[in-house]
Every structure is written in structure tokens, then in C-alpha cells.
Amino acid sequence: MPDIIFKNTIVQIANYNFTTFALAVFLTSWMILAIGIITLIREKTSRESISFFLVTLTVFLWLSSNSFIYVSPNEETALRWDKLAYLGTSFIPAALFQFTIFALRTYPSQQRTAWTAWILSSFFSICAFTCDNFILGAKLYPWGYFTYTGWIGIPFLVFFLSMLLASLLQYYKKSQEELSPITKLRTRLFFRAIFVGSLAIIEFLPTFGVPIPPLGFIPILCFVFLGAPVIWRYHLVDVTPALAAQEVINNMSDALLVFDQEGIVQLVNPAFSRLLGKKEKEIKGLPVKLLLPNLFPPAAEKPLQERPIVNHSFTLHLESGKELFLEVSLSPIQKAGEILAWIVLIRDVTEVKKAEVRYRTIFENTGSATILVEEDMTISLVNREFEKIVGLPKEKIEGKKKFTQFFAPPDIDQMIEYHQRRRIVPEAVPKKYTTHLIDQKGNVREVLASVDLIPHTKQSIASLVDVTDLRRAEKQIALQLDMLSRLYRGAQELSETLDLEELARLTVRYATQDLGAKLAFFLVPKDNKEWEVLSAFPAPYPSSLQRWLSSPEKDRLLADLVQNGSSLVVGLTEETKYPQLAEIADNLAVKEARLFLLGKPLSPLGALIWLIDKPELLSSRSGFIQTFIQQVVTSGEKAQLFSRLQRQIDRMRSLHAIDRAIASSLDLQVVLNLVLQEAVRHLEIDAACVYLLDSASYLHYRAGLGFLLPETSAYQFRLGEGALGKAMLEKKPLFIFQIKQEDLTALPPFIEKEGFLSLFAVPLMAKNKTRGLLVAFHRLPLHPSPRRLEFLTTLAGQLAIAIDNITMFEELTRSHLKLSLAYDTTIEGWARALELRDQETEGHTRRTTELTLKLAQALGVNSEDLIHIRRGALLHDIGKMGIPDQILLKPGPLSKEEWKIMKKHPTYAWELLSPVEYLRPALDIPYCHHERWDGKGYPRGLKGEEIPLAARLFAVVDVWDALISDRPYRPAWPKEKAREYIKEQAGHHFDPQVVEKFLELLEHLEEE
């Protein structure tokens, strides 16, 4: 049927009556298609750009087909083109409505209507091709043919108008609701362009008998000139998926919002909604200045235009009365040098500010007069003790006084020298020295000044103590200064690490070296609710402690810590409910154990155990310890979040690698091995294997990893047999966290021998078919998190798809081989049938085929082309089926008229074989083997290399075999005479190069 349509009616271009009117319609169709392609490329293949391309494609199919209707040579051809036109016309309303709901972001509520539109479009398209009551006929008008429709065209027209009006109505409503002027303008321009384009509905008037020219292409041309500038200038949507990855935004820990050039919020992430305590729909569309009044720094307009990124901090007062300290970064979204919108990243630093308050509290309560001195000797910070000693309030000192203004003149020069040299050669300047301070009343006090640089800054911190309290002050100042410095350095190191193990190592080292613990342990909870030691200092620690850390008493102690809350103090010098720990403490000369819970009691990230030999020392440092613990918690939560993100990214990479392996490899074993490797690595299990279901309902071991015994691979079971077979039959996952608590008779026998204590099995389901079972094993009790189980299920789903695809491919390959064998057998049967008809050429086909293949191989023809040459040689005389017997079997010479008929057999071969797509590559020999190198051959008179190579090869072999074979009208020639004839015809009848290679081949064959 398609061949009849195209060959007999459509592709007879020479019979068409081309007109300027049809050319205009044809060019308009290509213009609209070009806009769709350019938009698809420019908008990064987004959902909106794809749907817009579908609109342009359907319009292109409609207009281009109509242009051929107008110039058709007859009514039949016009009707054929009109049926093709409905491949586009029927789908225009559905495609336009789909693009509308995507571009206007109304698809959640309108998607069902869109699907209904696609179904109706498909129905009308099928009707156009199959129903005789849809397109009744075609009428010739002055502009050309145009079809007219029956009663089914009326429902289609109603459907077309309804979807068109629905799309326009959505554009109109959206243009009224939009708050952003730019978005409102773009929506109105789109409405105008599509409204003008919709006037192309006048194209339906001639189909109902109205005798007016079909001018529907003119509104479409107007749409091109109206819509293309809008798309180029304003894009399809505000923020396309090419500019913002929604999944990444939704999972960001920092708050994010996007506002346009008018300051209207267009996009927010869940973190921002949580920050404000509002829902997303309550935020979008509001002015950003209303939500964040202090977002822009002073004189913001100029920085926003001149600088690509603006960073600053501000305070936000929530409606609940809560005060937040925020750090903000503003950066533009640009396209071709034009700013489309602004991205705002917001980080809540309230806890950091609170930490600063805690440090300020420590600074204020050091017990000595303490000041912070800048590089230019200005005092930037003082505590209450300094206010008391000088007799001035801090408001008159901080930022206004230099430290030299409070000391006696004889000491000032030395202090200035120390201040300057401290920044060049710190070790050459004494940190402690005696000087004389003058208060507001003029009194001179001899004080001991302790001055040091704050690490990684240009600031100095100075503590001043009366000389009368020198002994006490020296110890106190040294302790406070050292602790502040250590705490500062420790806070920096802790805040910079994102590795929980490194954080644990730093924590226990600081606890023993800086805060006074004798031994420190950092423990983390495992999936099975047990605690394990992540780091200890000093290490190695005594074996008695190692045994205790694995004992139930340790678990009871940590349980008491969780129940108690943030911390727990256990005295070990008196009777206690932890006798094992008390015994160990006695041997180690430890008097007390202090425990700190890191994080919330319900989901702590870890716990600290300190064994202390000098409890009074830690009591004097309680403020520092609490600050330190809070810093550890903050850094630990950050490291934990980073670790989770890294694991998730790693799992996504693994899934992507598996997807690529599935897409690029048809080797099932490679895919199975990759999936098992990723399962063992990410799930942190000991072993995994895959069982595949055969046609006899048996599940056989196909691949495995991590097993110790060889008999594991020999195990097989039936569907429904045992726990695994039942899980397979019921198509449900099987999770056994404690194998010892299950009936071992229902499980594979190798489980006990391998020592497995946990088992997880997931059926491999694809297209509602059960392909096999993915089973994971572990040699310890395992309670995996929901994310691990979800990952296992995802792996099973990917593996099932891979197995299904590879199985289908193997079945398709086998079917293809069977079909090819059947074709070749049929061809050989045709060749034998031809020889039975023309008995004088018996064996000729087989001999010429074999010799032609040898000649082709000698000339380096590839194996794929050899297949087509073999088929062409077998069928080289297939056209003689159209030659009458009285001519084909005539014993004597043929007359001139009979030769004309005989020379038609290559043309008959073409007409017979060309409709068979499978045999088209083999047509060169049947169609062209009677062409001559000098152009005097038939049927087309091809010359030289215009003749296909296969035909040039076969022509030499065909003549050679004919010459050396007996014929009724002459005996066979001697081979030498035939060889001389072939050589003489080189450059006349045959390709010279082929002749040369053929003669070499004959010599080689004779030698063999």
C-alpha cells in the first residue's frame, strides 16, 4: 500500500502544476519549522522548548502537505496528500495546549486535559486515514485542488476550536495575574502572536465548500514575525531548567531565592521557606524587599550594576519575634550580556554569632583587665576589668583610644618597639613585661602586661594585672590567654574539616593536650544501635580499656548519658554502678569520667568519654569546655551532612555507571558483575549474588561476589520453594536481619557454612515479568538504613531492566539469523529454478557465483558486501523469467526483434527485485552485468566506473564461464583462447583492472 501511494500518486513530481501560491505556503512551513529547531537548541532542550517544537512540527506537516495538494495533477493525488496533512493538522490543538500549560506553569491542573487532547487528536488522525466519511473528495479551484470533508469533519472542527480557545484563555488569564512587568509583557506578546496565528482556522472554510482561497498560511507567517522576536528577546519561561536544576535547589542546605529585574520573587527552595516559616506559594510573587528589608547593602543599585557578586551580612526579624543573623550573596543570571534575574544565597550564621557572644562572655569574665589591640595600636575591645582599672567606660575607649595613651611616658617607647617587632619577629619580643599604667585620675599603677598576637590575624591581646598580685595573676593570665589561643586554633581546625574521622581525631587530641583529660574516646552510633570507637588519644590504650569498650557496661553508661541529656559525670573513687570501669580507673590513677553527648539525644552524631585524673583542673575550665563541645557538635553536624551528601553522590555515580554499562554492553555477565560490585561496596555487605529464572521455573545461580565456598554457585531452587522461592513467587522483598532467629530449613544450606547472619533479597521485576532474584548477605547482624534498602531496590530495578533488554536482544538476534537463512535458501531455490528452465546453463550460476566471490575477495571487498555479491550472482538471470520460452530456449540465433526482448531481462530483474528491500543491495549484478566498460552495453549504457563494482566483477566471470562451457549452438572454447579473448576485451567490454586481477586469480587457481 505505501508503495502504491508514493510510487503511483505522490512522487510523480513531473506531473505536478507548481504555482507561486503553493511555493509561498511551502516556504512558510519551513520557516515555522526552523523557528522550532532554533528554539529547541537555544532553550537547552527543556520541557517548554520540546513542546514548542512539537507545535512547529505539526504546523509544518500541515502546511507543507497542503502546498502539494494545491499543485496535485489529479484528485487522487490531492486526496493522498490531504491524508498525510492530517498527521500534522490533527495534532496542532493538542501540541499547542501542551506548550501553553508548560510555558505558563499550569500543567499540574491541566495535564489530564492535555492527555485527552492527544487521544482525540490521534483518533481524528486515524479517522482521516481509514474513514471514508472524513475526506469525501477534492475539487479543482483556480488556485488548485482542495479537499472537502464529511460529517466527521464537524466534530474535529469543534475540537480544534475548543482547544485553541482554551489555550488563548489561559494566556489571557495569566497576563492578568502576573505581577512581574516583564513576565506580563512576554505573556501578552505570546497571546497576541498565537491569536494572530489562530486565524489560520479560515483554512477549514474551503473544506466545507466555501469558495475562497485557503489563506491560512498568512496568519502563520504573521505568527513567525510576531512570535520569533518574543522568543529571542524574552525566552519561553522565566527560569528554564537550563538555568536552574530544581533537584539541586531543593536539596540545598542554604536558603536560595531568585527574583527578576523588577524585584519580584520567582523561585525559592525549601530551605528558604523553612527559614521564614512560610509556604512556597505564600512567598512567590512577593517583592523581595518586603520579605528581606535589609537584603541590599547601602547604595545597592550601583553595586548590583557594577559588580557581578555582592556579599554582605544583615539581621532579619521574623514575625515570631525571633532574630536571625544572615550572610547573603547576590549574583546575576545573565544571557548575552543581559541580566535576566538575580540569585540570592543566604546562610544562617545565628549560631556563629551566638558563639561569638560566648567568646565575648569568656573575654569579659577572664578576671583580668584585657584589651584587644589593632595593628595601628588602637584599642578595639576592652572588658569590664580594664574599664575599672582605667576609670573610663568602654564607649570612650574602643576605637577611640590607643593603648599608649594609658601608660607612663618612660615605658611607651619600649611598648611601641615591642608592638612593631612582634609582627616581624614574634619570638624576639617578650610576651610578659612590667610596665606602668595611668588611670583617669592620674594614678600610676605597676602592672604585669601579658601581650600576644592572635593567630592568623594582625591583632594583639593584652592582659594587665596589678604587680601586687603578680604570682596569682601570672598563672591566671597565662591560663586564660593560652586557653583562648588554643580554643581559637582548635575552633579553626574543627570548623575547617568535613571528615568525621578527622574531626574525631582532632577532638580527642585537643581534649587530652589542651583541656586536661588523661584519655579521651570519640564514639559513634552504628546502624544496629551499637557504639564503636572512632578515635582515641593517646593510642594505643590499655587492653583492659579495649575489653571494657566492647562490654555491656559501656552500653549501659552511654544509655545513661542519652537519658541524662547533654553530659554525665561519674565519680570513680567511690562505689559506683560501673564496677569494671572503676577497677580500670584505679589501675590508671583516674578519678573521674566525664561523658558528653554530641547532638540531640534521639539522633546523636557521637559521644565523648573523658577519663580525668585532675577533676579540679577541668572544673576551672568549664566555660572553655562547653564552648569546645558546642564547636565539636557544630563541626560534626556539618561533617555528617557532607558525608551523607558524598555517599549520595557516590551512589548516584554508581547508578549512572550501571546505566551506561546497560546502554553500552549487551554482555549480561559484565552488567551482573558491575551491579554486584556496587551493591557490596555501597551497602557495606560481605557477599551478593543473582539467581535467574529459567523456563522450567528453576532459579539458577548466575553471578556472585564475596563467597568463600564453591558449592554456593551450585545451589538452585524452584519458584515458591523455601524463603527465597516464596519471595520470588510473591514478588516481595525479603529482609532477614537476624538469620539465627529464622527457620534455617527454609534457607539455602550454604548460609550456615558461610557464616551469614543477615540476608536481603529483592525480586528482579521488569515489565511485570519476574526475571530473577538479587540476594545480599552479611556475616554480622545488620540493620541497614532506609536509604541503603532503597539503593538495593534501585539496583534491582536497573538490573531487571538490563536482563530484560539483553534477553529481548538475544531473541531478536536469533530471529534475524533465522530470517536471513530463510532468505538465502529462497534465493538459492530461485537460482536452481532458473537453471531447470534453461538447461543449457546448468551449473553456470553456481560456478559464476563461486568465482565471483573469489575475485571480490582478491580485490579486498569487505565481508558485508560479499553477502550482497553472492545474492546478486545467484539471481543474475532472474529477469529471464519475463522472457518467453520461444526466445529463451531458441536453439538458433535470435532475430533483431527477439534480441530487443532478450535485452529487457536486466530491467525485468530490477522491477522484480527492487520492491524487496532485503534484496536491493544485491541488485547491482542482475541490473548491470550486461553493461560494458566502453558504454555500449545495456540496459542503461553505463560507462567506466559508472558501472557498479559488483557488476564489473561478475561481467568478466559470466563471459569466462560462458566461453569455456558447451552450448547447443557451439562447443566450449579452450581456456587459452577464452583467456586471450578476456584480455582483448579489457578496456572495451571489461574493466582493465578487474581483468588483470581475474587473470592473476586464474593462474593461482590452476596452480592449486
Coordinates of N, CA, C and O in Angstrom, one line a residue, residues 442-523:
G442 N 44.9 60.0 87.1 CA 46.3 60.2 87.1 C 47.2 59.3 88.0 O 48.4 59.5 88.1
N443 N 46.5 58.3 88.6 CA 47.2 57.4 89.5 C 48.0 56.4 88.6 O 47.6 56.0 87.6
V444 N 49.3 56.2 89.0 CA 50.1 55.2 88.3 C 50.2 53.9 89.0 O 50.4 53.8 90.2
R445 N 49.9 52.9 88.2 CA 49.9 51.5 88.8 C 50.9 50.7 88.1 O 51.0 50.7 86.8
E446 N 51.7 49.9 88.8 CA 52.6 49.0 88.2 C 51.8 47.7 87.9 O 51.3 47.1 88.8
V447 N 51.9 47.3 86.7 CA 51.1 46.2 86.2 C 52.0 45.2 85.4 O 53.0 45.6 84.9
L448 N 51.6 44.0 85.4 CA 52.3 43.0 84.6 C 51.4 42.8 83.3 O 50.3 42.4 83.4
A449 N 52.1 43.2 82.2 CA 51.4 43.1 80.9 C 51.7 41.8 80.2 O 52.9 41.5 80.0
S450 N 50.7 41.0 79.8 CA 50.9 39.8 79.0 C 50.3 40.1 77.7 O 49.1 40.3 77.5
V451 N 51.1 40.1 76.6 CA 50.7 40.5 75.3 C 51.1 39.4 74.3 O 52.2 38.9 74.3
D452 N 50.2 39.1 73.4 CA 50.5 38.1 72.3 C 49.6 38.4 71.1 O 48.5 39.0 71.2
L453 N 50.1 37.9 70.0 CA 49.3 38.0 68.7 C 48.3 36.9 68.7 O 48.5 35.8 69.1
I454 N 47.1 37.3 68.2 CA 46.1 36.3 67.9 C 46.4 35.6 66.6 O 46.7 36.2 65.6
P455 N 46.5 34.2 66.6 CA 47.0 33.5 65.4 C 46.2 33.9 64.2 O 45.0 34.0 64.2
H456 N 46.9 34.0 63.1 CA 46.3 34.3 61.7 C 45.7 35.6 61.6 O 44.8 35.9 60.8
T457 N 46.0 36.6 62.6 CA 45.5 37.9 62.5 C 46.6 38.9 62.8 O 47.7 38.5 63.1
K458 N 46.3 40.2 62.6 CA 47.3 41.2 63.0 C 46.9 41.9 64.3 O 47.5 42.9 64.7
Q459 N 46.0 41.2 65.1 CA 45.6 41.8 66.4 C 46.4 41.2 67.5 O 46.9 40.1 67.4
S460 N 46.5 42.0 68.6 CA 47.2 41.6 69.8 C 46.2 41.6 70.9 O 45.3 42.4 70.9
I461 N 46.4 40.6 71.8 CA 45.5 40.6 73.0 C 46.4 40.8 74.2 O 47.5 40.2 74.3
A462 N 46.0 41.7 75.1 CA 46.9 42.1 76.2 C 46.1 42.0 77.5 O 44.9 42.4 77.5
S463 N 46.7 41.4 78.5 CA 46.0 41.2 79.8 C 46.9 42.0 80.8 O 48.2 41.8 80.8
L464 N 46.3 42.7 81.7 CA 47.0 43.6 82.7 C 46.6 43.2 84.1 O 45.4 43.1 84.4
V465 N 47.6 43.0 84.9 CA 47.4 42.6 86.3 C 48.3 43.4 87.2 O 49.4 43.7 86.9
D466 N 47.7 43.8 88.4 CA 48.4 44.6 89.4 C 49.7 43.8 89.8 O 49.6 42.5 90.0
V467 N 50.8 44.5 90.0 CA 52.0 43.8 90.3 C 51.9 43.1 91.7 O 52.6 42.2 92.0
T468 N 51.0 43.7 92.6 CA 50.9 43.1 93.9 C 50.3 41.7 93.8 O 50.5 40.9 94.7
D469 N 49.6 41.4 92.8 CA 49.0 40.1 92.7 C 49.8 39.3 91.6 O 49.2 38.5 90.8
L470 N 51.1 39.6 91.5 CA 51.8 39.1 90.3 C 51.8 37.6 90.2 O 51.5 37.0 89.2
R471 N 52.0 36.9 91.4 CA 52.1 35.4 91.3 C 50.8 34.8 90.9 O 50.8 33.9 90.0
R472 N 49.7 35.3 91.5 CA 48.4 34.8 91.1 C 48.0 35.2 89.7 O 47.5 34.4 88.9
A473 N 48.4 36.4 89.4 CA 48.0 36.9 88.0 C 48.7 36.2 86.9 O 48.2 36.0 85.8
E474 N 50.0 35.9 87.1 CA 50.8 35.2 86.1 C 50.1 33.9 85.7 O 50.0 33.6 84.5
K475 N 49.8 33.1 86.7 CA 49.1 31.8 86.4 C 47.8 32.0 85.7 O 47.5 31.4 84.7
Q476 N 47.0 33.0 86.2 CA 45.7 33.2 85.7 C 45.7 33.7 84.3 O 45.0 33.2 83.4
I477 N 46.6 34.7 84.0 CA 46.6 35.3 82.7 C 47.2 34.3 81.7 O 46.7 34.2 80.6
A478 N 48.2 33.6 82.1 CA 48.8 32.6 81.2 C 47.8 31.5 80.8 O 47.6 31.1 79.7
L479 N 47.0 31.1 81.8 CA 46.0 30.1 81.6 C 44.9 30.6 80.6 O 44.6 30.0 79.6
Q480 N 44.4 31.8 81.0 CA 43.3 32.4 80.2 C 43.8 32.6 78.7 O 43.1 32.3 77.8
L481 N 45.0 33.2 78.6 CA 45.5 33.6 77.3 C 45.8 32.3 76.5 O 45.4 32.2 75.3
D482 N 46.4 31.3 77.1 CA 46.7 30.1 76.4 C 45.4 29.4 76.0 O 45.3 28.9 74.9
M483 N 44.4 29.4 76.9 CA 43.2 28.7 76.6 C 42.4 29.4 75.5 O 41.9 28.7 74.6
L484 N 42.4 30.7 75.5 CA 41.8 31.5 74.4 C 42.5 31.1 73.1 O 41.8 30.9 72.1
S485 N 43.8 31.2 73.1 CA 44.6 30.9 71.9 C 44.3 29.5 71.4 O 44.1 29.2 70.2
R486 N 44.4 28.5 72.3 CA 44.1 27.1 72.0 C 42.7 26.9 71.4 O 42.5 26.2 70.5
L487 N 41.8 27.5 72.1 CA 40.4 27.4 71.8 C 40.1 28.0 70.4 O 39.4 27.4 69.6
Y488 N 40.8 29.1 70.1 CA 40.7 29.8 68.8 C 41.2 28.9 67.7 O 40.6 28.7 66.7
R489 N 42.5 28.4 68.0 CA 43.1 27.5 67.0 C 42.3 26.2 66.8 O 42.1 25.7 65.7
G490 N 41.8 25.7 67.9 CA 41.0 24.4 67.8 C 39.7 24.7 67.1 O 39.3 23.8 66.3
A491 N 39.1 25.8 67.3 CA 37.8 26.1 66.6 C 38.1 26.2 65.1 O 37.2 25.8 64.3
Q492 N 39.2 26.8 64.8 CA 39.5 27.0 63.3 C 39.7 25.6 62.7 O 39.1 25.3 61.6
E493 N 40.5 24.7 63.3 CA 40.8 23.4 62.8 C 39.5 22.6 62.7 O 39.2 21.9 61.7
L494 N 38.7 22.6 63.7 CA 37.5 21.8 63.7 C 36.5 22.3 62.7 O 35.8 21.5 62.0
S495 N 36.4 23.6 62.5 CA 35.4 24.2 61.5 C 35.9 23.9 60.1 O 35.1 24.0 59.2
E496 N 37.2 23.7 59.9 CA 37.7 23.5 58.5 C 37.6 22.1 58.0 O 37.6 21.8 56.8
T497 N 37.4 21.1 58.9 CA 37.3 19.7 58.5 C 35.9 19.3 58.1 O 34.9 19.7 58.8
L498 N 35.8 18.5 57.1 CA 34.5 17.9 56.7 C 34.5 16.4 56.8 O 33.6 15.7 56.4
D499 N 35.6 15.9 57.4 CA 35.7 14.4 57.6 C 35.5 14.1 59.1 O 36.1 14.6 59.9
L500 N 34.5 13.2 59.3 CA 34.1 12.9 60.7 C 35.3 12.2 61.4 O 35.5 12.4 62.6
E501 N 36.0 11.3 60.7 CA 37.1 10.7 61.4 C 38.2 11.7 61.8 O 38.8 11.6 62.8
E502 N 38.5 12.6 60.9 CA 39.5 13.7 61.2 C 39.0 14.5 62.3 O 39.8 14.9 63.2
L503 N 37.7 14.8 62.3 CA 37.1 15.6 63.4 C 37.3 14.9 64.8 O 37.6 15.5 65.8
A504 N 37.0 13.6 64.7 CA 37.2 12.8 66.0 C 38.6 12.8 66.4 O 38.9 12.9 67.6
R505 N 39.6 12.6 65.5 CA 41.0 12.6 65.9 C 41.4 14.0 66.5 O 42.1 14.0 67.5
L506 N 41.0 15.1 65.9 CA 41.3 16.4 66.5 C 40.6 16.6 67.9 O 41.3 17.1 68.8
T507 N 39.4 16.1 68.0 CA 38.7 16.3 69.2 C 39.4 15.6 70.4 O 39.6 16.2 71.5
V508 N 39.7 14.3 70.3 CA 40.4 13.6 71.4 C 41.8 14.2 71.7 O 42.2 14.2 72.8
R509 N 42.5 14.6 70.6 CA 43.8 15.2 70.8 C 43.7 16.5 71.6 O 44.5 16.7 72.6
Y510 N 42.8 17.4 71.2 CA 42.6 18.6 72.0 C 42.1 18.4 73.4 O 42.5 19.1 74.3
A511 N 41.3 17.3 73.6 CA 40.8 17.0 74.9 C 41.9 16.7 75.9 O 41.9 17.0 77.1
T512 N 42.9 15.9 75.4 CA 44.0 15.5 76.3 C 45.1 16.5 76.4 O 45.6 16.8 77.4
Q513 N 45.5 17.1 75.2 CA 46.6 18.0 75.2 C 46.3 19.4 75.7 O 47.1 20.1 76.2
D514 N 45.0 19.9 75.5 CA 44.7 21.3 75.8 C 43.7 21.4 76.9 O 43.7 22.5 77.6
L515 N 42.8 20.5 77.1 CA 41.8 20.7 78.1 C 41.9 19.8 79.4 O 41.1 20.0 80.3
G516 N 42.9 18.9 79.5 CA 43.2 18.3 80.7 C 42.7 16.9 80.9 O 42.8 16.3 82.0
A517 N 42.2 16.2 79.9 CA 41.8 14.8 80.1 C 43.0 13.9 79.9 O 43.9 14.2 79.2
K518 N 43.0 12.8 80.7 CA 44.1 11.9 80.6 C 43.9 10.9 79.4 O 44.9 10.7 78.6
L519 N 42.7 10.4 79.2 CA 42.4 9.6 78.0 C 41.0 10.1 77.4 O 40.2 10.5 78.2
A520 N 40.9 10.1 76.2 CA 39.7 10.6 75.5 C 39.3 9.6 74.4 O 40.2 9.1 73.7
F521 N 38.0 9.4 74.3 CA 37.4 8.5 73.3 C 36.3 9.2 72.5 O 35.4 9.8 73.2
F522 N 36.3 9.0 71.2 CA 35.2 9.6 70.4 C 34.4 8.3 69.8 O 35.0 7.6 69.1
L523 N 33.2 8.2 70.2 CA 32.4 7.1 69.8 C 31.2 7.5 68.9 O 30.7 8.6 69.1

